[in-house]
PDB file of C-alpha atoms in Angstrom:
ATOM      1  CA  UNK A   1     -24.674   0.303 -30.044  1.00  0.00           C
ATOM      2  CA  UNK A   2     -22.638   0.393 -33.251  1.00  0.00           C
ATOM      3  CA  UNK A   3     -19.525   2.544 -33.436  1.00  0.00           C
ATOM      4  CA  UNK A   4     -16.783   2.700 -36.033  1.00  0.00           C
ATOM      5  CA  UNK A   5     -13.934   1.206 -34.028  1.00  0.00           C
ATOM      6  CA  UNK A   6     -11.941  -0.354 -36.860  1.00  0.00           C
ATOM      7  CA  UNK A   7      -9.145   2.198 -36.682  1.00  0.00           C
ATOM      8  CA  UNK A   8      -8.846   1.970 -32.879  1.00  0.00           C
ATOM      9  CA  UNK A   9      -8.788  -1.831 -33.002  1.00  0.00           C
ATOM     10  CA  UNK A  10      -6.099  -1.780 -35.704  1.00  0.00           C
ATOM     11  CA  UNK A  11      -3.996   0.653 -33.674  1.00  0.00           C
ATOM     12  CA  UNK A  12      -4.324  -1.532 -30.574  1.00  0.00           C
ATOM     13  CA  UNK A  13      -3.214  -4.608 -32.492  1.00  0.00           C
ATOM     14  CA  UNK A  14      -0.407  -2.985 -34.477  1.00  0.00           C
ATOM     15  CA  UNK A  15       0.924  -1.120 -31.439  1.00  0.00           C
ATOM     16  CA  UNK A  16       0.970  -4.107 -29.117  1.00  0.00           C
ATOM     17  CA  UNK A  17       3.985  -4.356 -26.800  1.00  0.00           C
ATOM     18  CA  UNK A  18       5.021  -6.681 -23.990  1.00  0.00           C
ATOM     19  CA  UNK A  19       5.136  -4.512 -20.850  1.00  0.00           C
ATOM     20  CA  UNK A  20       6.809  -7.286 -18.851  1.00  0.00           C
ATOM     21  CA  UNK A  21       9.956  -7.087 -20.964  1.00  0.00           C
ATOM     22  CA  UNK A  22      10.014  -3.606 -22.501  1.00  0.00           C
ATOM     23  CA  UNK A  23      10.969  -1.508 -19.463  1.00  0.00           C
ATOM     24  CA  UNK A  24      14.525  -1.136 -18.228  1.00  0.00           C
ATOM     25  CA  UNK A  25      13.999  -1.016 -14.464  1.00  0.00           C
ATOM     26  CA  UNK A  26      17.060   0.486 -12.722  1.00  0.00           C
ATOM     27  CA  UNK A  27      17.924  -0.863  -9.308  1.00  0.00           C
ATOM     28  CA  UNK A  28      17.702   2.652  -7.894  1.00  0.00           C
ATOM     29  CA  UNK A  29      16.761   6.064  -9.243  1.00  0.00           C
ATOM     30  CA  UNK A  30      19.496   8.653  -9.235  1.00  0.00           C
ATOM     31  CA  UNK A  31      19.286  10.787  -6.061  1.00  0.00           C
ATOM     32  CA  UNK A  32      18.170  14.378  -6.482  1.00  0.00           C
ATOM     33  CA  UNK A  33      15.929  13.781  -9.496  1.00  0.00           C
ATOM     34  CA  UNK A  34      12.230  14.648  -9.250  1.00  0.00           C
ATOM     35  CA  UNK A  35       9.821  11.830 -10.083  1.00  0.00           C
ATOM     36  CA  UNK A  36       6.989  14.148 -11.114  1.00  0.00           C
ATOM     37  CA  UNK A  37       7.305  17.359 -13.087  1.00  0.00           C
ATOM     38  CA  UNK A  38       7.674  20.131 -10.539  1.00  0.00           C
ATOM     39  CA  UNK A  39       5.150  22.289 -12.391  1.00  0.00           C
ATOM     40  CA  UNK A  40       2.541  19.550 -11.871  1.00  0.00           C
ATOM     41  CA  UNK A  41       2.933  19.195  -8.111  1.00  0.00           C
ATOM     42  CA  UNK A  42      -0.015  20.334  -6.038  1.00  0.00           C
ATOM     43  CA  UNK A  43       1.944  23.185  -4.442  1.00  0.00           C
ATOM     44  CA  UNK A  44       3.541  24.504  -7.653  1.00  0.00           C
ATOM     45  CA  UNK A  45       3.373  28.278  -8.034  1.00  0.00           C
ATOM     46  CA  UNK A  46       2.430  28.931  -4.421  1.00  0.00           C
ATOM     47  CA  UNK A  47       4.293  30.412  -1.487  1.00  0.00           C
ATOM     48  CA  UNK A  48       3.984  26.994   0.152  1.00  0.00           C
ATOM     49  CA  UNK A  49       6.243  25.493  -2.529  1.00  0.00           C
ATOM     50  CA  UNK A  50       8.716  28.355  -2.195  1.00  0.00           C
ATOM     51  CA  UNK A  51       8.799  27.830   1.561  1.00  0.00           C
ATOM     52  CA  UNK A  52      10.011  24.242   1.212  1.00  0.00           C
ATOM     53  CA  UNK A  53      13.656  23.268   1.310  1.00  0.00           C
ATOM     54  CA  UNK A  54      15.029  21.791  -1.908  1.00  0.00           C
ATOM     55  CA  UNK A  55      15.093  18.409  -0.205  1.00  0.00           C
ATOM     56  CA  UNK A  56      11.390  18.722   0.648  1.00  0.00           C
ATOM     57  CA  UNK A  57      10.540  19.849  -2.878  1.00  0.00           C
ATOM     58  CA  UNK A  58      12.182  16.794  -4.431  1.00  0.00           C
ATOM     59  CA  UNK A  59      10.604  14.556  -1.795  1.00  0.00           C
ATOM     60  CA  UNK A  60       7.183  15.984  -2.636  1.00  0.00           C
ATOM     61  CA  UNK A  61       7.644  15.207  -6.335  1.00  0.00           C
ATOM     62  CA  UNK A  62       8.462  11.632  -5.394  1.00  0.00           C
ATOM     63  CA  UNK A  63       5.547  11.041  -3.058  1.00  0.00           C
ATOM     64  CA  UNK A  64       3.125  12.807  -5.383  1.00  0.00           C
ATOM     65  CA  UNK A  65       4.352  10.562  -8.208  1.00  0.00           C
ATOM     66  CA  UNK A  66       3.557   7.573  -5.972  1.00  0.00           C
ATOM     67  CA  UNK A  67       0.147   9.096  -5.229  1.00  0.00           C
ATOM     68  CA  UNK A  68      -0.500   9.749  -8.930  1.00  0.00           C
ATOM     69  CA  UNK A  69       0.420   6.204  -9.930  1.00  0.00           C
ATOM     70  CA  UNK A  70      -1.596   4.817  -6.989  1.00  0.00           C
ATOM     71  CA  UNK A  71      -4.629   6.788  -8.188  1.00  0.00           C
ATOM     72  CA  UNK A  72      -4.101   5.238 -11.609  1.00  0.00           C
ATOM     73  CA  UNK A  73      -4.040   1.753 -10.111  1.00  0.00           C
ATOM     74  CA  UNK A  74      -7.239   2.264  -8.106  1.00  0.00           C
ATOM     75  CA  UNK A  75      -8.962   3.967 -11.039  1.00  0.00           C
ATOM     76  CA  UNK A  76      -7.984   1.203 -13.448  1.00  0.00           C
ATOM     77  CA  UNK A  77      -9.254  -1.450 -11.053  1.00  0.00           C
ATOM     78  CA  UNK A  78     -12.622   0.312 -10.845  1.00  0.00           C
ATOM     79  CA  UNK A  79     -13.006   0.864 -14.571  1.00  0.00           C
ATOM     80  CA  UNK A  80     -11.924  -2.705 -15.397  1.00  0.00           C
ATOM     81  CA  UNK A  81     -14.590  -4.119 -13.094  1.00  0.00           C
ATOM     82  CA  UNK A  82     -17.228  -1.972 -14.797  1.00  0.00           C
ATOM     83  CA  UNK A  83     -16.124  -2.955 -18.293  1.00  0.00           C
ATOM     84  CA  UNK A  84     -15.834  -6.680 -17.501  1.00  0.00           C
ATOM     85  CA  UNK A  85     -19.454  -6.712 -16.333  1.00  0.00           C
ATOM     86  CA  UNK A  86     -20.594  -5.259 -19.674  1.00  0.00           C
ATOM     87  CA  UNK A  87     -18.242  -6.751 -22.233  1.00  0.00           C
ATOM     88  CA  UNK A  88     -20.622  -9.433 -23.541  1.00  0.00           C
ATOM     89  CA  UNK A  89     -23.937  -7.672 -22.975  1.00  0.00           C
ATOM     90  CA  UNK A  90     -26.016  -7.238 -26.102  1.00  0.00           C
ATOM     91  CA  UNK A  91     -25.940  -3.452 -25.707  1.00  0.00           C
ATOM     92  CA  UNK A  92     -22.152  -3.473 -26.186  1.00  0.00           C
ATOM     93  CA  UNK A  93     -21.937  -6.169 -28.852  1.00  0.00           C
ATOM     94  CA  UNK A  94     -20.643  -3.650 -31.381  1.00  0.00           C
ATOM     95  CA  UNK A  95     -17.695  -2.665 -29.189  1.00  0.00           C
ATOM     96  CA  UNK A  96     -16.941  -5.989 -27.495  1.00  0.00           C
ATOM     97  CA  UNK A  97     -13.818  -6.623 -29.586  1.00  0.00           C
ATOM     98  CA  UNK A  98     -12.275  -3.298 -28.614  1.00  0.00           C
ATOM     99  CA  UNK A  99     -13.252  -3.825 -24.964  1.00  0.00           C
ATOM    100  CA  UNK A 100     -11.106  -6.972 -24.920  1.00  0.00           C
ATOM    101  CA  UNK A 101      -8.109  -4.873 -26.054  1.00  0.00           C
ATOM    102  CA  UNK A 102      -9.074  -2.232 -23.499  1.00  0.00           C
ATOM    103  CA  UNK A 103      -9.127  -4.664 -20.569  1.00  0.00           C
ATOM    104  CA  UNK A 104      -5.811  -6.229 -21.587  1.00  0.00           C
ATOM    105  CA  UNK A 105      -4.078  -2.872 -21.879  1.00  0.00           C
ATOM    106  CA  UNK A 106      -5.497  -1.550 -18.617  1.00  0.00           C
ATOM    107  CA  UNK A 107      -4.356  -4.652 -16.754  1.00  0.00           C
ATOM    108  CA  UNK A 108      -0.844  -4.077 -18.085  1.00  0.00           C
ATOM    109  CA  UNK A 109      -0.975  -0.412 -17.085  1.00  0.00           C
ATOM    110  CA  UNK A 110      -1.935  -1.385 -13.557  1.00  0.00           C
ATOM    111  CA  UNK A 111       1.053  -3.738 -13.440  1.00  0.00           C
ATOM    112  CA  UNK A 112       3.705  -1.224 -14.477  1.00  0.00           C
ATOM    113  CA  UNK A 113       2.338   1.550 -12.260  1.00  0.00           C
ATOM    114  CA  UNK A 114       2.472  -0.837  -9.297  1.00  0.00           C
ATOM    115  CA  UNK A 115       5.989  -1.924 -10.242  1.00  0.00           C
ATOM    116  CA  UNK A 116       7.215   1.669 -10.075  1.00  0.00           C
ATOM    117  CA  UNK A 117       5.480   2.371  -6.763  1.00  0.00           C
ATOM    118  CA  UNK A 118       6.680  -0.801  -5.055  1.00  0.00           C
ATOM    119  CA  UNK A 119      10.210  -0.840  -6.475  1.00  0.00           C
ATOM    120  CA  UNK A 120      11.050   2.791  -5.740  1.00  0.00           C
ATOM    121  CA  UNK A 121       8.472   4.034  -3.233  1.00  0.00           C
ATOM    122  CA  UNK A 122       7.998   0.805  -1.304  1.00  0.00           C
ATOM    123  CA  UNK A 123       4.225   1.247  -1.162  1.00  0.00           C
ATOM    124  CA  UNK A 124       0.960   2.255  -2.752  1.00  0.00           C
ATOM    125  CA  UNK A 125      -1.283   4.888  -1.219  1.00  0.00           C
ATOM    126  CA  UNK A 126      -4.736   3.543  -0.285  1.00  0.00           C
ATOM    127  CA  UNK A 127      -7.754   4.339  -2.427  1.00  0.00           C
ATOM    128  CA  UNK A 128      -9.472   7.559  -1.389  1.00  0.00           C
ATOM    129  CA  UNK A 129     -13.159   7.746  -0.399  1.00  0.00           C
ATOM    130  CA  UNK A 130     -15.387   7.639  -3.461  1.00  0.00           C
ATOM    131  CA  UNK A 131     -17.676  10.489  -4.456  1.00  0.00           C
ATOM    132  CA  UNK A 132     -21.211   9.651  -3.338  1.00  0.00           C
ATOM    133  CA  UNK A 133     -23.568   9.144  -6.271  1.00  0.00           C
ATOM    134  CA  UNK A 134     -26.827   9.673  -4.380  1.00  0.00           C
ATOM    135  CA  UNK A 135     -27.827  12.619  -6.552  1.00  0.00           C
ATOM    136  CA  UNK A 136     -27.997  10.388  -9.648  1.00  0.00           C
ATOM    137  CA  UNK A 137     -29.387   7.177  -8.136  1.00  0.00           C
ATOM    138  CA  UNK A 138     -32.899   8.118  -9.262  1.00  0.00           C
ATOM    139  CA  UNK A 139     -31.946   8.545 -12.928  1.00  0.00           C
ATOM    140  CA  UNK A 140     -32.970   6.169 -15.695  1.00  0.00           C
ATOM    141  CA  UNK A 141     -30.839   3.062 -16.371  1.00  0.00           C
ATOM    142  CA  UNK A 142     -29.319   4.573 -19.521  1.00  0.00           C
ATOM    143  CA  UNK A 143     -28.447   7.780 -17.635  1.00  0.00           C
ATOM    144  CA  UNK A 144     -26.760   5.772 -14.884  1.00  0.00           C
ATOM    145  CA  UNK A 145     -24.906   3.855 -17.578  1.00  0.00           C
ATOM    146  CA  UNK A 146     -23.762   7.184 -18.996  1.00  0.00           C
ATOM    147  CA  UNK A 147     -22.481   8.211 -15.550  1.00  0.00           C
ATOM    148  CA  UNK A 148     -20.335   5.057 -15.369  1.00  0.00           C
ATOM    149  CA  UNK A 149     -18.644   5.726 -18.707  1.00  0.00           C
ATOM    150  CA  UNK A 150     -18.380   9.466 -18.011  1.00  0.00           C
ATOM    151  CA  UNK A 151     -16.433   8.744 -14.825  1.00  0.00           C
ATOM    152  CA  UNK A 152     -14.086   6.470 -16.759  1.00  0.00           C
ATOM    153  CA  UNK A 153     -13.610   9.119 -19.449  1.00  0.00           C
ATOM    154  CA  UNK A 154     -12.932  11.928 -16.971  1.00  0.00           C
ATOM    155  CA  UNK A 155     -10.427   9.802 -15.082  1.00  0.00           C
ATOM    156  CA  UNK A 156      -8.583   8.948 -18.303  1.00  0.00           C
ATOM    157  CA  UNK A 157      -8.543  12.509 -19.629  1.00  0.00           C
ATOM    158  CA  UNK A 158      -7.096  13.954 -16.418  1.00  0.00           C
ATOM    159  CA  UNK A 159      -4.469  11.227 -16.205  1.00  0.00           C
ATOM    160  CA  UNK A 160      -3.536  11.725 -19.849  1.00  0.00           C
ATOM    161  CA  UNK A 161      -2.886  15.440 -19.289  1.00  0.00           C
ATOM    162  CA  UNK A 162      -0.224  14.523 -16.733  1.00  0.00           C
ATOM    163  CA  UNK A 163       1.168  11.632 -18.776  1.00  0.00           C
ATOM    164  CA  UNK A 164       1.609  13.769 -21.898  1.00  0.00           C
ATOM    165  CA  UNK A 165       3.547  16.413 -19.989  1.00  0.00           C
ATOM    166  CA  UNK A 166       5.803  14.050 -18.041  1.00  0.00           C
ATOM    167  CA  UNK A 167       6.539  11.854 -21.054  1.00  0.00           C
ATOM    168  CA  UNK A 168       8.792  14.615 -22.424  1.00  0.00           C
ATOM    169  CA  UNK A 169      10.123  16.168 -19.202  1.00  0.00           C
ATOM    170  CA  UNK A 170      13.892  15.730 -19.426  1.00  0.00           C
ATOM    171  CA  UNK A 171      14.312  16.464 -15.708  1.00  0.00           C
ATOM    172  CA  UNK A 172      12.652  13.167 -14.791  1.00  0.00           C
ATOM    173  CA  UNK A 173      14.343   9.763 -14.589  1.00  0.00           C
ATOM    174  CA  UNK A 174      14.137   7.771 -17.815  1.00  0.00           C
ATOM    175  CA  UNK A 175      11.891   5.120 -16.260  1.00  0.00           C
ATOM    176  CA  UNK A 176       9.347   7.742 -15.138  1.00  0.00           C
ATOM    177  CA  UNK A 177       9.298   9.357 -18.591  1.00  0.00           C
ATOM    178  CA  UNK A 178       8.895   5.973 -20.291  1.00  0.00           C
ATOM    179  CA  UNK A 179       5.984   4.878 -18.095  1.00  0.00           C
ATOM    180  CA  UNK A 180       4.184   8.141 -18.759  1.00  0.00           C
ATOM    181  CA  UNK A 181       4.936   7.916 -22.489  1.00  0.00           C
ATOM    182  CA  UNK A 182       3.611   4.381 -22.857  1.00  0.00           C
ATOM    183  CA  UNK A 183       0.481   5.139 -20.877  1.00  0.00           C
ATOM    184  CA  UNK A 184      -0.181   8.296 -22.913  1.00  0.00           C
ATOM    185  CA  UNK A 185       0.190   6.304 -26.121  1.00  0.00           C
ATOM    186  CA  UNK A 186      -2.512   3.834 -25.062  1.00  0.00           C
ATOM    187  CA  UNK A 187      -4.779   6.362 -23.369  1.00  0.00           C
ATOM    188  CA  UNK A 188      -5.155   8.389 -26.566  1.00  0.00           C
ATOM    189  CA  UNK A 189      -7.111   5.435 -27.964  1.00  0.00           C
ATOM    190  CA  UNK A 190      -9.051   4.889 -24.764  1.00  0.00           C
ATOM    191  CA  UNK A 191     -10.086   8.542 -24.598  1.00  0.00           C
ATOM    192  CA  UNK A 192     -11.271   8.448 -28.212  1.00  0.00           C
ATOM    193  CA  UNK A 193     -13.282   5.319 -27.445  1.00  0.00           C
ATOM    194  CA  UNK A 194     -14.680   6.817 -24.233  1.00  0.00           C
ATOM    195  CA  UNK A 195     -15.839   9.920 -26.048  1.00  0.00           C
ATOM    196  CA  UNK A 196     -17.679   7.829 -28.642  1.00  0.00           C
ATOM    197  CA  UNK A 197     -19.435   5.774 -25.965  1.00  0.00           C
ATOM    198  CA  UNK A 198     -20.278   8.932 -23.990  1.00  0.00           C
ATOM    199  CA  UNK A 199     -21.721  10.749 -27.005  1.00  0.00           C
ATOM    200  CA  UNK A 200     -23.816   7.731 -27.963  1.00  0.00           C
ATOM    201  CA  UNK A 201     -25.276   7.287 -24.473  1.00  0.00           C
ATOM    202  CA  UNK A 202     -25.889  11.014 -23.983  1.00  0.00           C
ATOM    203  CA  UNK A 203     -27.865  11.078 -27.217  1.00  0.00           C
ATOM    204  CA  UNK A 204     -30.062   8.299 -25.849  1.00  0.00           C
ATOM    205  CA  UNK A 205     -30.592  10.155 -22.555  1.00  0.00           C
ATOM    206  CA  UNK A 206     -31.490  13.424 -24.293  1.00  0.00           C
ATOM    207  CA  UNK A 207     -33.983  11.644 -26.526  1.00  0.00           C
ATOM    208  CA  UNK A 208     -35.694   9.761 -23.683  1.00  0.00           C
ATOM    209  CA  UNK A 209     -35.740  12.455 -20.970  1.00  0.00           C
ATOM    210  CA  UNK A 210     -33.953  15.765 -21.602  1.00  0.00           C
ATOM    211  CA  UNK A 211     -34.673  16.775 -18.009  1.00  0.00           C
ATOM    212  CA  UNK A 212     -31.976  14.371 -16.846  1.00  0.00           C
ATOM    213  CA  UNK A 213     -29.234  16.234 -18.715  1.00  0.00           C
ATOM    214  CA  UNK A 214     -28.805  19.112 -16.187  1.00  0.00           C
ATOM    215  CA  UNK A 215     -28.659  16.584 -13.329  1.00  0.00           C
ATOM    216  CA  UNK A 216     -25.912  14.706 -15.153  1.00  0.00           C
ATOM    217  CA  UNK A 217     -24.075  17.952 -15.868  1.00  0.00           C
ATOM    218  CA  UNK A 218     -24.090  18.912 -12.193  1.00  0.00           C
ATOM    219  CA  UNK A 219     -22.845  15.510 -11.114  1.00  0.00           C
ATOM    220  CA  UNK A 220     -20.036  15.519 -13.693  1.00  0.00           C
ATOM    221  CA  UNK A 221     -18.853  18.957 -12.546  1.00  0.00           C
ATOM    222  CA  UNK A 222     -18.710  17.584  -9.000  1.00  0.00           C
ATOM    223  CA  UNK A 223     -16.777  14.585 -10.271  1.00  0.00           C
ATOM    224  CA  UNK A 224     -14.260  16.814 -12.033  1.00  0.00           C
ATOM    225  CA  UNK A 225     -13.621  18.684  -8.782  1.00  0.00           C
ATOM    226  CA  UNK A 226     -13.449  15.440  -6.797  1.00  0.00           C
ATOM    227  CA  UNK A 227     -10.939  13.957  -9.242  1.00  0.00           C
ATOM    228  CA  UNK A 228      -8.637  16.973  -8.995  1.00  0.00           C
ATOM    229  CA  UNK A 229      -8.862  16.928  -5.197  1.00  0.00           C
ATOM    230  CA  UNK A 230      -7.585  13.331  -5.052  1.00  0.00           C
ATOM    231  CA  UNK A 231      -4.216  14.598  -6.290  1.00  0.00           C
ATOM    232  CA  UNK A 232      -3.891  16.544  -3.018  1.00  0.00           C
ATOM    233  CA  UNK A 233      -3.025  13.709  -0.657  1.00  0.00           C
ATOM    234  CA  UNK A 234      -2.132  14.863   2.876  1.00  0.00           C
ATOM    235  CA  UNK A 235      -0.156  11.658   3.428  1.00  0.00           C
ATOM    236  CA  UNK A 236       2.158  12.643   0.566  1.00  0.00           C
ATOM    237  CA  UNK A 237       2.768  15.961   2.345  1.00  0.00           C
ATOM    238  CA  UNK A 238       3.525  14.154   5.600  1.00  0.00           C
ATOM    239  CA  UNK A 239       5.874  11.743   3.858  1.00  0.00           C
ATOM    240  CA  UNK A 240       7.698  14.716   2.315  1.00  0.00           C
ATOM    241  CA  UNK A 241       8.239  16.206   5.790  1.00  0.00           C
ATOM    242  CA  UNK A 242       5.658  18.980   5.412  1.00  0.00           C
ATOM    243  CA  UNK A 243       3.952  20.051   8.640  1.00  0.00           C
ATOM    244  CA  UNK A 244       0.188  20.625   9.008  1.00  0.00           C
ATOM    245  CA  UNK A 245      -0.633  18.396   6.059  1.00  0.00           C
ATOM    246  CA  UNK A 246      -4.403  18.898   6.254  1.00  0.00           C
ATOM    247  CA  UNK A 247      -4.017  22.668   6.510  1.00  0.00           C
ATOM    248  CA  UNK A 248      -1.622  22.714   3.557  1.00  0.00           C
ATOM    249  CA  UNK A 249      -4.088  20.676   1.511  1.00  0.00           C
ATOM    250  CA  UNK A 250      -6.947  23.018   2.353  1.00  0.00           C
ATOM    251  CA  UNK A 251      -4.943  26.152   1.508  1.00  0.00           C
ATOM    252  CA  UNK A 252      -3.536  24.668  -1.683  1.00  0.00           C
ATOM    253  CA  UNK A 253      -6.942  23.608  -3.028  1.00  0.00           C
ATOM    254  CA  UNK A 254      -8.260  27.143  -2.480  1.00  0.00           C
ATOM    255  CA  UNK A 255      -5.181  28.970  -3.817  1.00  0.00           C
ATOM    256  CA  UNK A 256      -5.860  31.119  -6.920  1.00  0.00           C
ATOM    257  CA  UNK A 257      -2.765  29.781  -8.690  1.00  0.00           C
ATOM    258  CA  UNK A 258      -3.848  26.213  -8.084  1.00  0.00           C
ATOM    259  CA  UNK A 259      -7.422  26.932  -9.184  1.00  0.00           C
ATOM    260  CA  UNK A 260      -6.035  28.292 -12.448  1.00  0.00           C
ATOM    261  CA  UNK A 261      -3.910  25.151 -12.784  1.00  0.00           C
ATOM    262  CA  UNK A 262      -7.010  22.999 -12.267  1.00  0.00           C
ATOM    263  CA  UNK A 263      -8.808  24.877 -15.027  1.00  0.00           C
ATOM    264  CA  UNK A 264      -5.894  24.196 -17.348  1.00  0.00           C
ATOM    265  CA  UNK A 265      -5.901  20.474 -16.554  1.00  0.00           C
ATOM    266  CA  UNK A 266      -9.664  20.275 -17.098  1.00  0.00           C
ATOM    267  CA  UNK A 267      -9.881  22.616 -20.099  1.00  0.00           C
ATOM    268  CA  UNK A 268      -9.930  19.902 -22.751  1.00  0.00           C
ATOM    269  CA  UNK A 269     -12.474  17.795 -20.879  1.00  0.00           C
ATOM    270  CA  UNK A 270     -14.738  20.746 -20.124  1.00  0.00           C
ATOM    271  CA  UNK A 271     -14.607  21.822 -23.752  1.00  0.00           C
ATOM    272  CA  UNK A 272     -15.730  18.359 -24.819  1.00  0.00           C
ATOM    273  CA  UNK A 273     -18.522  18.261 -22.222  1.00  0.00           C
ATOM    274  CA  UNK A 274     -19.706  21.715 -23.267  1.00  0.00           C
ATOM    275  CA  UNK A 275     -19.859  20.716 -26.928  1.00  0.00           C
ATOM    276  CA  UNK A 276     -21.749  17.582 -25.913  1.00  0.00           C
ATOM    277  CA  UNK A 277     -24.287  19.655 -23.945  1.00  0.00           C
ATOM    278  CA  UNK A 278     -23.362  18.831 -20.353  1.00  0.00           C
ATOM    279  CA  UNK A 279     -20.875  21.609 -19.590  1.00  0.00           C
ATOM    280  CA  UNK A 280     -20.952  23.959 -16.606  1.00  0.00           C
ATOM    281  CA  UNK A 281     -23.337  26.418 -18.261  1.00  0.00           C
ATOM    282  CA  UNK A 282     -26.023  23.687 -18.365  1.00  0.00           C
ATOM    283  CA  UNK A 283     -26.050  23.709 -14.555  1.00  0.00           C
ATOM    284  CA  UNK A 284     -26.850  27.417 -14.263  1.00  0.00           C
TER     285      UNK A 284
END
């Protein structure tokens, strides 16, 4: 596998920063400030959001920020384990140098997300149950390899949508904006890399057995929906003082306004998958 990664490697090297010294961690965050953009909360635009007190609304932004950063931590841990197992395999010899940068940056991301959660939220939320991959277990080795990198790419693209928005949201505390800004800066390279790997592997799958492509497309659509659903954590609702957390989650996931918001979050990723040949229309 040979990809032109010179530019990404140069950007990683020239943009290196020391995360352990660059952040100005306040002792406390100013009361009353949201920690996540209100428009990105899982109840935004619904009557459920309007029915909350202002105190509950702010609390929800805080606990959903903790959930979002916790999801990042668990996702990074998973993707790092997958990359470490492949970094010196012959198949990935052409990208091994960039993968070293990738692992180093992701480890640092995991550190500063955890710092925020533990300093200001006092906890991480546990990892959520993984999406079962039984429907793709029978695929060829290269197709299963594609699934691994597709999951990493989807995770990073969704996260980056939120990071890019919150990096410039003046209503957030400076530390929250800065964490989102730094992560967005690095993820732009990781997404570009992930798309190159994905396109390369998909080309191999299509050449070997085109019949696997619709199966992959169906699984990836399920993974998109699963990934969005992890943002709706009933424990965050409980922590924010919202009653009937499971019922609220169920209603919110099905709400037309929230479905439209999901489509907006996933628009860029779905456009890429469609161009690649594994978009939703492939499933039909």
